[in-house]
CSV table of C-alpha atoms and ligand atoms in Angstrom, one decimal:
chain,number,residue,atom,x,y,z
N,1,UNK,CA,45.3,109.1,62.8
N,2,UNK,CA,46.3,106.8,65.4
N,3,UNK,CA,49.5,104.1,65.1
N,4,UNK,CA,48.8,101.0,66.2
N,5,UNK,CA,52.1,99.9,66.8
N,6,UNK,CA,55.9,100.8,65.9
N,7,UNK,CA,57.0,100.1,62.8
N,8,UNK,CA,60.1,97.7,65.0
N,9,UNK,CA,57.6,95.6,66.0
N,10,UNK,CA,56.1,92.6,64.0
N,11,UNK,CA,52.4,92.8,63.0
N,12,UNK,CA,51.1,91.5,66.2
N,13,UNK,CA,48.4,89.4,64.6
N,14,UNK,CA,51.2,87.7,63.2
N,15,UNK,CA,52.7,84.6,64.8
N,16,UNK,CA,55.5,83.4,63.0
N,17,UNK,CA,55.6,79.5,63.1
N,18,UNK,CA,58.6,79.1,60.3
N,19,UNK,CA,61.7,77.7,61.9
N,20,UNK,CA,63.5,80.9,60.2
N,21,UNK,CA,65.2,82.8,63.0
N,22,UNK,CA,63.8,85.9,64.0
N,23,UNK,CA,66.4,88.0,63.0
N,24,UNK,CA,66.9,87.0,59.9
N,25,UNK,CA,64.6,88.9,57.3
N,26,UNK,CA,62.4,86.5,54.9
N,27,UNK,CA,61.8,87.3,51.4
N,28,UNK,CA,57.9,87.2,50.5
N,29,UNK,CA,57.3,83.5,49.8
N,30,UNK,CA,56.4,82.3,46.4
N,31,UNK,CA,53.3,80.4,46.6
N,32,UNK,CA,52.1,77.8,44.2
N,33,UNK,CA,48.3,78.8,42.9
N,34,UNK,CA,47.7,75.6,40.9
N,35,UNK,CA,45.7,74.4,44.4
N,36,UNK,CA,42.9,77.4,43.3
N,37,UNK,CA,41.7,75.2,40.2
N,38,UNK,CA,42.1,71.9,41.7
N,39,UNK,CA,39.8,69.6,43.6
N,40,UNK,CA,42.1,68.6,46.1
N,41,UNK,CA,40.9,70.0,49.6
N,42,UNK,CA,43.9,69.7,51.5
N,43,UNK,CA,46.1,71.5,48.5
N,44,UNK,CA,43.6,74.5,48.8
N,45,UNK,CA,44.0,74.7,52.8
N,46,UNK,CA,47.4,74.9,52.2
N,47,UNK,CA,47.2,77.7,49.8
N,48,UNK,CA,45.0,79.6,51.9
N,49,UNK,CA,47.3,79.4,55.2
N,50,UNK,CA,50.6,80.1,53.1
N,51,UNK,CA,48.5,83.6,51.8
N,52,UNK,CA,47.4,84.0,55.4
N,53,UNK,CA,50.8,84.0,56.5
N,54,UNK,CA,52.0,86.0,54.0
N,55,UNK,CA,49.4,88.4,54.3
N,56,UNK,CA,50.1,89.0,58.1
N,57,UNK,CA,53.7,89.3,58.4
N,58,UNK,CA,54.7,91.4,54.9
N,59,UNK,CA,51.8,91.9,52.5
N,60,UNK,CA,53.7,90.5,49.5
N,61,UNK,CA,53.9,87.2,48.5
N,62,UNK,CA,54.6,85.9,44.7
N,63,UNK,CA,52.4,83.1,42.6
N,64,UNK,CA,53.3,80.6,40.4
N,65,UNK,CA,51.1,78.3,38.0
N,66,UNK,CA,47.8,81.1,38.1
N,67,UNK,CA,47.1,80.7,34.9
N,68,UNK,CA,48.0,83.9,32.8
N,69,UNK,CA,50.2,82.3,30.1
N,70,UNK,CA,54.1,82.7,29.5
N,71,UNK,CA,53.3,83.6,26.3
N,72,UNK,CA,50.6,86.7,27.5
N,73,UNK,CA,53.6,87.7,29.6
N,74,UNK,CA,56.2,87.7,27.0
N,75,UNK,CA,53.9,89.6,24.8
N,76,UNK,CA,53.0,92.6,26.8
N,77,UNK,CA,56.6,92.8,27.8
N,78,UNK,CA,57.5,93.5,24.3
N,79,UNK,CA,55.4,95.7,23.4
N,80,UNK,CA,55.8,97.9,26.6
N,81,UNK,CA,60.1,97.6,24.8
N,82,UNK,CA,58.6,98.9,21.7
N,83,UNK,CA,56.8,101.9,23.1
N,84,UNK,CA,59.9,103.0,25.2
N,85,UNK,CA,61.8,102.6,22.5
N,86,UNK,CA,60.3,105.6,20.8
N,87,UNK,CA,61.6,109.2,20.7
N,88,UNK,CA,60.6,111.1,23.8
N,89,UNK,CA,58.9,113.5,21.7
N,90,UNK,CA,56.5,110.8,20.4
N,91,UNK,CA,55.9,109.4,23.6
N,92,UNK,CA,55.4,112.9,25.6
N,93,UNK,CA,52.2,113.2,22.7
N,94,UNK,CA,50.6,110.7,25.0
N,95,UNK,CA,50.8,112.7,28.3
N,96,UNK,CA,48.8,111.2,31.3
N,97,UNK,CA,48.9,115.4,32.3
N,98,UNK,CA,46.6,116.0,29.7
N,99,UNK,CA,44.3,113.2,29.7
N,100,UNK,CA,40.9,113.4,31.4
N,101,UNK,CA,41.3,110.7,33.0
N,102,UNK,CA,44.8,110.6,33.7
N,103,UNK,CA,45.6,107.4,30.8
N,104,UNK,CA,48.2,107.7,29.0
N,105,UNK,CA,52.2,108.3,29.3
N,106,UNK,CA,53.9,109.1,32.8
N,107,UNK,CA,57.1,111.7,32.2
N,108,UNK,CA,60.3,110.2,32.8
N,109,UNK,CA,61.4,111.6,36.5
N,110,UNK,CA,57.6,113.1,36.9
N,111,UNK,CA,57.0,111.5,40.3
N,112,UNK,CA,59.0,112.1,43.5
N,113,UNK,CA,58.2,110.1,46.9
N,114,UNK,CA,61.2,110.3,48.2
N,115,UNK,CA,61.8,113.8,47.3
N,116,UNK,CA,66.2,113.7,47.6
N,117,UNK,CA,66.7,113.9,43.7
N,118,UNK,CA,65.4,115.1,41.1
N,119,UNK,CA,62.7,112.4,40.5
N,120,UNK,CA,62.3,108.5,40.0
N,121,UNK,CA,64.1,107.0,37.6
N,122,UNK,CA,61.7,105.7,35.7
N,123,UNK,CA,58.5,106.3,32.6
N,124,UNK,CA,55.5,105.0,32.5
N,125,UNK,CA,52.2,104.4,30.5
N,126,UNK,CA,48.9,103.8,32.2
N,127,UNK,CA,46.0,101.4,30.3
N,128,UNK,CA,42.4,101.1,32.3
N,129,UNK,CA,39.7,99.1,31.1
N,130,UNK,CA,38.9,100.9,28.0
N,131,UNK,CA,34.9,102.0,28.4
N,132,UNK,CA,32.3,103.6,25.9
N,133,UNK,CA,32.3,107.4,25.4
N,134,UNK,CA,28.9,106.9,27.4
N,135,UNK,CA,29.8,105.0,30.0
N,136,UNK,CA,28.8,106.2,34.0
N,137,UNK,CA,32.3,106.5,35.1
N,138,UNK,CA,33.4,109.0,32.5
N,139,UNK,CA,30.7,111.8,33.2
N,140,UNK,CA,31.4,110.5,37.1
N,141,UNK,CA,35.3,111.9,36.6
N,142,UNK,CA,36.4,108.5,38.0
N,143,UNK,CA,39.5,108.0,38.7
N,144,UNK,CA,41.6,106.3,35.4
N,145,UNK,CA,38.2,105.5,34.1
N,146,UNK,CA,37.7,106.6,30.5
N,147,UNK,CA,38.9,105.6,27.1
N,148,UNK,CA,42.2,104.9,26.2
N,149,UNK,CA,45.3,106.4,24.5
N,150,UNK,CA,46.7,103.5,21.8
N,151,UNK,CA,50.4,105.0,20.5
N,152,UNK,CA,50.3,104.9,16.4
N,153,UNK,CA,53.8,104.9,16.6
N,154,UNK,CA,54.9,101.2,17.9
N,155,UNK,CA,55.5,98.7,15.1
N,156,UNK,CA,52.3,97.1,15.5
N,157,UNK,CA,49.6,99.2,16.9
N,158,UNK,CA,46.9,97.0,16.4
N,159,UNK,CA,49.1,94.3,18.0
N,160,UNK,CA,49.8,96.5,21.1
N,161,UNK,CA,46.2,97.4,21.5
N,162,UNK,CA,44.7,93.6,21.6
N,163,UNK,CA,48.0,92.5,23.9
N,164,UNK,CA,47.4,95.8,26.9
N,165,UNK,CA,43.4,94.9,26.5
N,166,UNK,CA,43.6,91.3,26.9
N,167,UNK,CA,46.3,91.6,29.9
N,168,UNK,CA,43.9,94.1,31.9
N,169,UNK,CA,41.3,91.8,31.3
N,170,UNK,CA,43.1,88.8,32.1
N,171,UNK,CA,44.6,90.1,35.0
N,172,UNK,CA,41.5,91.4,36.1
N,173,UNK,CA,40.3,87.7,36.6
N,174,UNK,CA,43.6,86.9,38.2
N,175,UNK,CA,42.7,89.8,40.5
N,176,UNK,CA,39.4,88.1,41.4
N,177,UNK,CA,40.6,84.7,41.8
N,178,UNK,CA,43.4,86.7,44.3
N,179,UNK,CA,40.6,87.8,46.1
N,180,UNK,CA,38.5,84.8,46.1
N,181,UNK,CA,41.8,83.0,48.2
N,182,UNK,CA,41.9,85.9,50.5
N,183,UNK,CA,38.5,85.6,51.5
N,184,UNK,CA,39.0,82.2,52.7
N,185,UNK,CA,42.0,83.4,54.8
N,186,UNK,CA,40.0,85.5,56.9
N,187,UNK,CA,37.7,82.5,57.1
N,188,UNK,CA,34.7,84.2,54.5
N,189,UNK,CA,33.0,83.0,51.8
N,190,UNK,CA,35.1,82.5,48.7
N,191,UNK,CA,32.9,84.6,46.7
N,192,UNK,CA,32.7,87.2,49.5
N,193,UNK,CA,34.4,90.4,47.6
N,194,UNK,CA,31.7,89.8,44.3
N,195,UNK,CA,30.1,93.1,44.6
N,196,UNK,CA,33.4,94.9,45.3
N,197,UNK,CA,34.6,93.4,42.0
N,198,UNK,CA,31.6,94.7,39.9
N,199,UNK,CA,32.3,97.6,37.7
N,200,UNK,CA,35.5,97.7,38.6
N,201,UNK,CA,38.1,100.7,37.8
N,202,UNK,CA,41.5,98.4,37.7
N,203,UNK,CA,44.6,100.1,36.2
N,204,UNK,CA,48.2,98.9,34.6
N,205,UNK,CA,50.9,100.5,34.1
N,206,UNK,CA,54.0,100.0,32.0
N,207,UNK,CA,56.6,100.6,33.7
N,208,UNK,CA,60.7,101.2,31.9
N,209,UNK,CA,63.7,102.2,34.8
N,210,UNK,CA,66.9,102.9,32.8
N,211,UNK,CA,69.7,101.9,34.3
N,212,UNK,CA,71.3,104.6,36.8
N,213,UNK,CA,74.4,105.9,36.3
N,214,UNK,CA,77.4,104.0,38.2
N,215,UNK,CA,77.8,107.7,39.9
N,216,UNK,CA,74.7,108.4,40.7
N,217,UNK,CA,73.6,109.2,44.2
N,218,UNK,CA,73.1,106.7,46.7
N,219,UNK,CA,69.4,108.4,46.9
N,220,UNK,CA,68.9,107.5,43.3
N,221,UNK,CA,65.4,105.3,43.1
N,222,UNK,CA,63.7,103.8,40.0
N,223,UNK,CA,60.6,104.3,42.5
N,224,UNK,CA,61.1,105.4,46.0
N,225,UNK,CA,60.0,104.1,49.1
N,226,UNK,CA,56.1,103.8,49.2
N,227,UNK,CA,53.0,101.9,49.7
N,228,UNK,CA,50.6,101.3,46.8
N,229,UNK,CA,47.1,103.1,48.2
N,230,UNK,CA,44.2,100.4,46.7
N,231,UNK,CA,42.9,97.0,47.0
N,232,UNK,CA,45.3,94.7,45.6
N,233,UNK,CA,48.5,95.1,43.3
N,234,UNK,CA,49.4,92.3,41.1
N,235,UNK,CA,53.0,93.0,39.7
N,236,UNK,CA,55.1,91.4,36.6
N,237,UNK,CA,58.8,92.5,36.9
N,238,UNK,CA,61.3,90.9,33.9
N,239,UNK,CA,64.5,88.9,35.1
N,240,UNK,CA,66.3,92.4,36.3
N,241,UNK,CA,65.8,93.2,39.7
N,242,UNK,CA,65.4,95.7,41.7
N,243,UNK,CA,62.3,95.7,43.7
N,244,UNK,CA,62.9,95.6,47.4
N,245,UNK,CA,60.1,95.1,49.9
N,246,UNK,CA,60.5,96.7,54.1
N,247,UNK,CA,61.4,94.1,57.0
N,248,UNK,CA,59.9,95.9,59.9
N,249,UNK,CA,61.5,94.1,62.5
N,250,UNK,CA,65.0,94.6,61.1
N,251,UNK,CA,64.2,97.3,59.5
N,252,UNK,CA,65.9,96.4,56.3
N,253,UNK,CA,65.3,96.0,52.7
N,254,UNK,CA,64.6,92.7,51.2
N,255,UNK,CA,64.9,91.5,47.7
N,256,UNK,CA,61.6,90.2,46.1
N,257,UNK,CA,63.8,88.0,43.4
N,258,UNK,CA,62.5,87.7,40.1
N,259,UNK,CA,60.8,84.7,39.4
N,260,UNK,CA,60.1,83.5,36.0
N,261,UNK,CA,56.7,83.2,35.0
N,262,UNK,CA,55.5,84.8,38.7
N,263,UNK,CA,53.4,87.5,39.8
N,264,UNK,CA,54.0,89.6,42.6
N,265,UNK,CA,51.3,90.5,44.5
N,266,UNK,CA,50.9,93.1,47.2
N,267,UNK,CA,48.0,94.1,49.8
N,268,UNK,CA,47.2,97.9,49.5
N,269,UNK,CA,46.6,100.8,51.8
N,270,UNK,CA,42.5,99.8,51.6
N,271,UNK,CA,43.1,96.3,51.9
N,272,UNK,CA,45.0,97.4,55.3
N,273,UNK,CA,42.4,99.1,56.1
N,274,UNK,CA,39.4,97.5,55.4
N,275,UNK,CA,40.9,94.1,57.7
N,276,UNK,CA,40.9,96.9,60.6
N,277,UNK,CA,45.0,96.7,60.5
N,278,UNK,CA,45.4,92.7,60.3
N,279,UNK,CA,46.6,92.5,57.1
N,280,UNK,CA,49.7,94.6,56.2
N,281,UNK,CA,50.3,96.9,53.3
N,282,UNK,CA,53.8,97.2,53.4
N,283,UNK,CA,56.8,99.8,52.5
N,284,UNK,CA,58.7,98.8,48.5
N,285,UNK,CA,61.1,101.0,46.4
N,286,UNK,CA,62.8,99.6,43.3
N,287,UNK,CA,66.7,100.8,43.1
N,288,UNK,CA,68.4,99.5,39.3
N,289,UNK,CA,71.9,99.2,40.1
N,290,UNK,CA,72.1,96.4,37.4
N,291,UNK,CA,73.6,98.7,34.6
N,292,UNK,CA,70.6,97.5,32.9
N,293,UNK,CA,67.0,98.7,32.0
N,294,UNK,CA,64.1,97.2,33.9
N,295,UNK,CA,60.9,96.7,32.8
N,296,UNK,CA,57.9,96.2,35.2
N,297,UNK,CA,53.9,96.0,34.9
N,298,UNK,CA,52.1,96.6,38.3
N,299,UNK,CA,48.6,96.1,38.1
N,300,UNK,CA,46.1,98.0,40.8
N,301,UNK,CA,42.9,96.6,41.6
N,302,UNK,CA,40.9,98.4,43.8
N,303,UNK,CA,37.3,96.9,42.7
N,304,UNK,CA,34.1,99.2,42.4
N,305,UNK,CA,34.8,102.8,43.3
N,306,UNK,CA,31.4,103.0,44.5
N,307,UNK,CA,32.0,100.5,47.0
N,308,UNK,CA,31.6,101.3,50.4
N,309,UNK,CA,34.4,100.0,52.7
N,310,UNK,CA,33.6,98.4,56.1
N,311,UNK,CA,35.6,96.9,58.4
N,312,UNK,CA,35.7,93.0,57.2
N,313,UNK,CA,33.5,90.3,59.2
N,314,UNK,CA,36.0,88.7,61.7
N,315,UNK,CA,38.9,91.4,61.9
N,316,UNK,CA,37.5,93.7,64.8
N,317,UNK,CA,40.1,93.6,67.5
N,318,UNK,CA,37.7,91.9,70.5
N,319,UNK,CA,35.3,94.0,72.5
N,320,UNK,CA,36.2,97.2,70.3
N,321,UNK,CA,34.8,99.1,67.7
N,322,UNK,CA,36.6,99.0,64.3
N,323,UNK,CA,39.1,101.8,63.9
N,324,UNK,CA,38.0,103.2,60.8
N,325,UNK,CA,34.8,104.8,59.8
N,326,UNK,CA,33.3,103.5,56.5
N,327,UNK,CA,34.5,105.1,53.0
N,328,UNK,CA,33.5,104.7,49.0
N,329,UNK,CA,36.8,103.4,47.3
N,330,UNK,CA,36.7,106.3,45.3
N,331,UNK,CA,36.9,109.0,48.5
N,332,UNK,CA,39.7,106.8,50.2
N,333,UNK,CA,41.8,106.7,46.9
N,334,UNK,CA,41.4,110.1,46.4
N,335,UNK,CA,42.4,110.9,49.7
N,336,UNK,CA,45.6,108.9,49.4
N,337,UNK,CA,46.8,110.1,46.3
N,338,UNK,CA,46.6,113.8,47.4
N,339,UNK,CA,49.0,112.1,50.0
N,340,UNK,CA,51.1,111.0,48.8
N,341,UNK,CA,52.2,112.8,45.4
N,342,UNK,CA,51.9,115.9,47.3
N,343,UNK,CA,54.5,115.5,50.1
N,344,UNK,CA,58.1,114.1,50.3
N,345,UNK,CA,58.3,111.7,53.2
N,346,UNK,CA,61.2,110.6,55.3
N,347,UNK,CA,61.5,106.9,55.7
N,348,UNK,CA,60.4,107.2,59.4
N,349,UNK,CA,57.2,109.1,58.7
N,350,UNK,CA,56.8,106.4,55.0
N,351,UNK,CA,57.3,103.7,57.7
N,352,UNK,CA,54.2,104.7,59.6
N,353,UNK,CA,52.2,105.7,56.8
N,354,UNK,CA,52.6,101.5,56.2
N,355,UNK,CA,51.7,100.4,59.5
N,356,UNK,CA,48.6,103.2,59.7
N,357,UNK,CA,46.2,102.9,57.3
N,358,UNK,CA,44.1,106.0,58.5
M,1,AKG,O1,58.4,98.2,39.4
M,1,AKG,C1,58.2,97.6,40.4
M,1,AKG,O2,58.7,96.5,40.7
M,1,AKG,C2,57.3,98.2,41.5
M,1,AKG,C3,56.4,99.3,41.0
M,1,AKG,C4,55.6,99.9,42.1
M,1,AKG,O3,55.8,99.6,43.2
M,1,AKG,C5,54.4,100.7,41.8
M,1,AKG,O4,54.2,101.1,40.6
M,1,AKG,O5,53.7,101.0,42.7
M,2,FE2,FE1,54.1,100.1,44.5
């Protein structure tokens, strides 16, 4: 696994042309997606280079005006309140442990990436695109792909199960249309990543953080330091707080502020490497010091896990080979997730895993 350069050190594909001084960290921009739908050229450019930028210098960036309404927002949020609202009991019925395909509720404290206390400070549920009892993907043990669990016990059950299923499959479009922009950054057709996003095995998760304690450890996380191993992560937060993303060059932590009715979006460790190391998936942790619960909905796309990954047209480093052999979805996922729930990491060693995708 080679590093291509230190994790002090600025993306060197990145020139920074913003009249913000060097040292002073930048929060991911929010960008403006109403250019997508519109018919006005110069609007688009724009779009693309501001997801260019963002793209090479942190891998997050937020959007505004994509399209998924308020109302879809406001919905899902409340019935993720409803289902953490339950007894633990009810909810631990729904274990993600003992789910085929790993759907379902994520223990309170049951993942660890930091590995200085006793877990994250946070539950979880996990939706995927609910397929048919005969579908491929189930007798293929795909990753999260395989029918849902739907809790009984929320208010509204039937209500919860049309809100998660239209949000995956809204979001799933969103995820495209994401896509669609970031193949015109790297100068591609727009409709380039099509047959990655056929079949595809996307996944949400509902995410609560309790408040911490006001004496808990200064190692307390809601989610420690990590990158997110797929394509693309499209992420909802609520008006709390919390998420910080890495500033390499300062090596500090930056607030990605909420922003109401945004979406957060964030490359992956296979987005890294299928642009051969251009584009950066980057270190993010959330810490809730706000003495109030946080509610969060990441969603990861990582397209068709059949797919085979190839270094993308136009991101070879001149006169050399790409670094990375080809790999299915599936095998690099796989290989990432062994990764990185089996091991605690320091911050130096998470740092490199950012900067390496290898
Ligand atoms: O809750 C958040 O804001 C971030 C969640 C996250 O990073 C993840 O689930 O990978
Ligand atoms: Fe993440």
């Amino acid at each position: 696994m080679a590093q291509t350069y230190s994790t002090t050190q600025v993306n060197p594909h990145y020139h920074r042309l913003s009249i913000v001084p060097e040292d002073i960290p930048a929060a991911p921009p929010v960008i403006d997606f109403s250019a997508f739908h519109s018919d006005n050229p110069a609007a688009k450019i724009d779009l693309v280079n501001q997801v260019r930028d963002a793209c090479l210098e942190k891998g997050f960036f937020q959007i505004t005006n994509h399209g998924v309404s308020e109302e879809l927002q406001a919905a899902i949020f409340e019935q993720s309140r409803d289902f953490f609202s339950l007894p633990m009991e009810e909810k631990e019925a729904y274990d993600k442990a003992t789910h085929p395909h790993k759907l379902g509720y994520e223990r309170l404290r049951s993942q660890n990436f930091e590995k200085k206390t006793a877990g994250d400070l946070k539950e979880g549920f996990f939706v995927g695109r609910d397929l048919p009892a005969d579908h491929p993907y189930l007798k293929q043990g795909k990753n999260h792909c395989g029918q849902n669990v739907y809790p009984t016990e929320v208010r509204d059950p039937a209500l919860f199960k049309e809100t998660v299923d239209r949000y995956h499959r809204e979001l799933t479009l969103l995820a495209e249309k994401v896509l669609s922009v970031i193949a015109l950054t790297l100068k591609l057709d727009e409709d380039y990543f099509e047959p990655f996003c056929h079949e595809t095995a996307a996944v949400l998760r509902l995410l609560h953080y309790p408040p911490q304690a006001p004496d808990a450890s200064a190692d307390e996380r809601g989610i420690g330091a990590h990158t997110d191993f797929g394509g693309i992560t499209i992420l909802l937060q609520d008006e709390v707080g919390g998420l910080q993303v890495f500033d390499a060059p300062t090596r500090s932590w930056i607030d990605v502020k909420p922003t109401p009715g945004a979406f957060v979006v964030n490359l992956g460790n296979l987005m890294m490497r299928w642009s051969n190391d251009k584009y950066v998936s980057n270190l993010h942790r959330v810490i809730n010091t706000s003495g109030r619960e946080r509610f969060s909905i990441p969603f990861f796309y990582s397209g068709n896990p059949d797919f085979m990954i190839t270094c993308l047209p136009g991101c070879e480093d001149a006169g050399k080979a790409p670094k990375y052999a080809p790999i299915t979805v599936e095998n690099w996922i796989l290989g990432r997730q062994t990764n990185t729930f089996q091991e605690g990491k320091g911050l130096e060693e998470l740092s490199s895993l950012a900067k390496v995708a290898g």
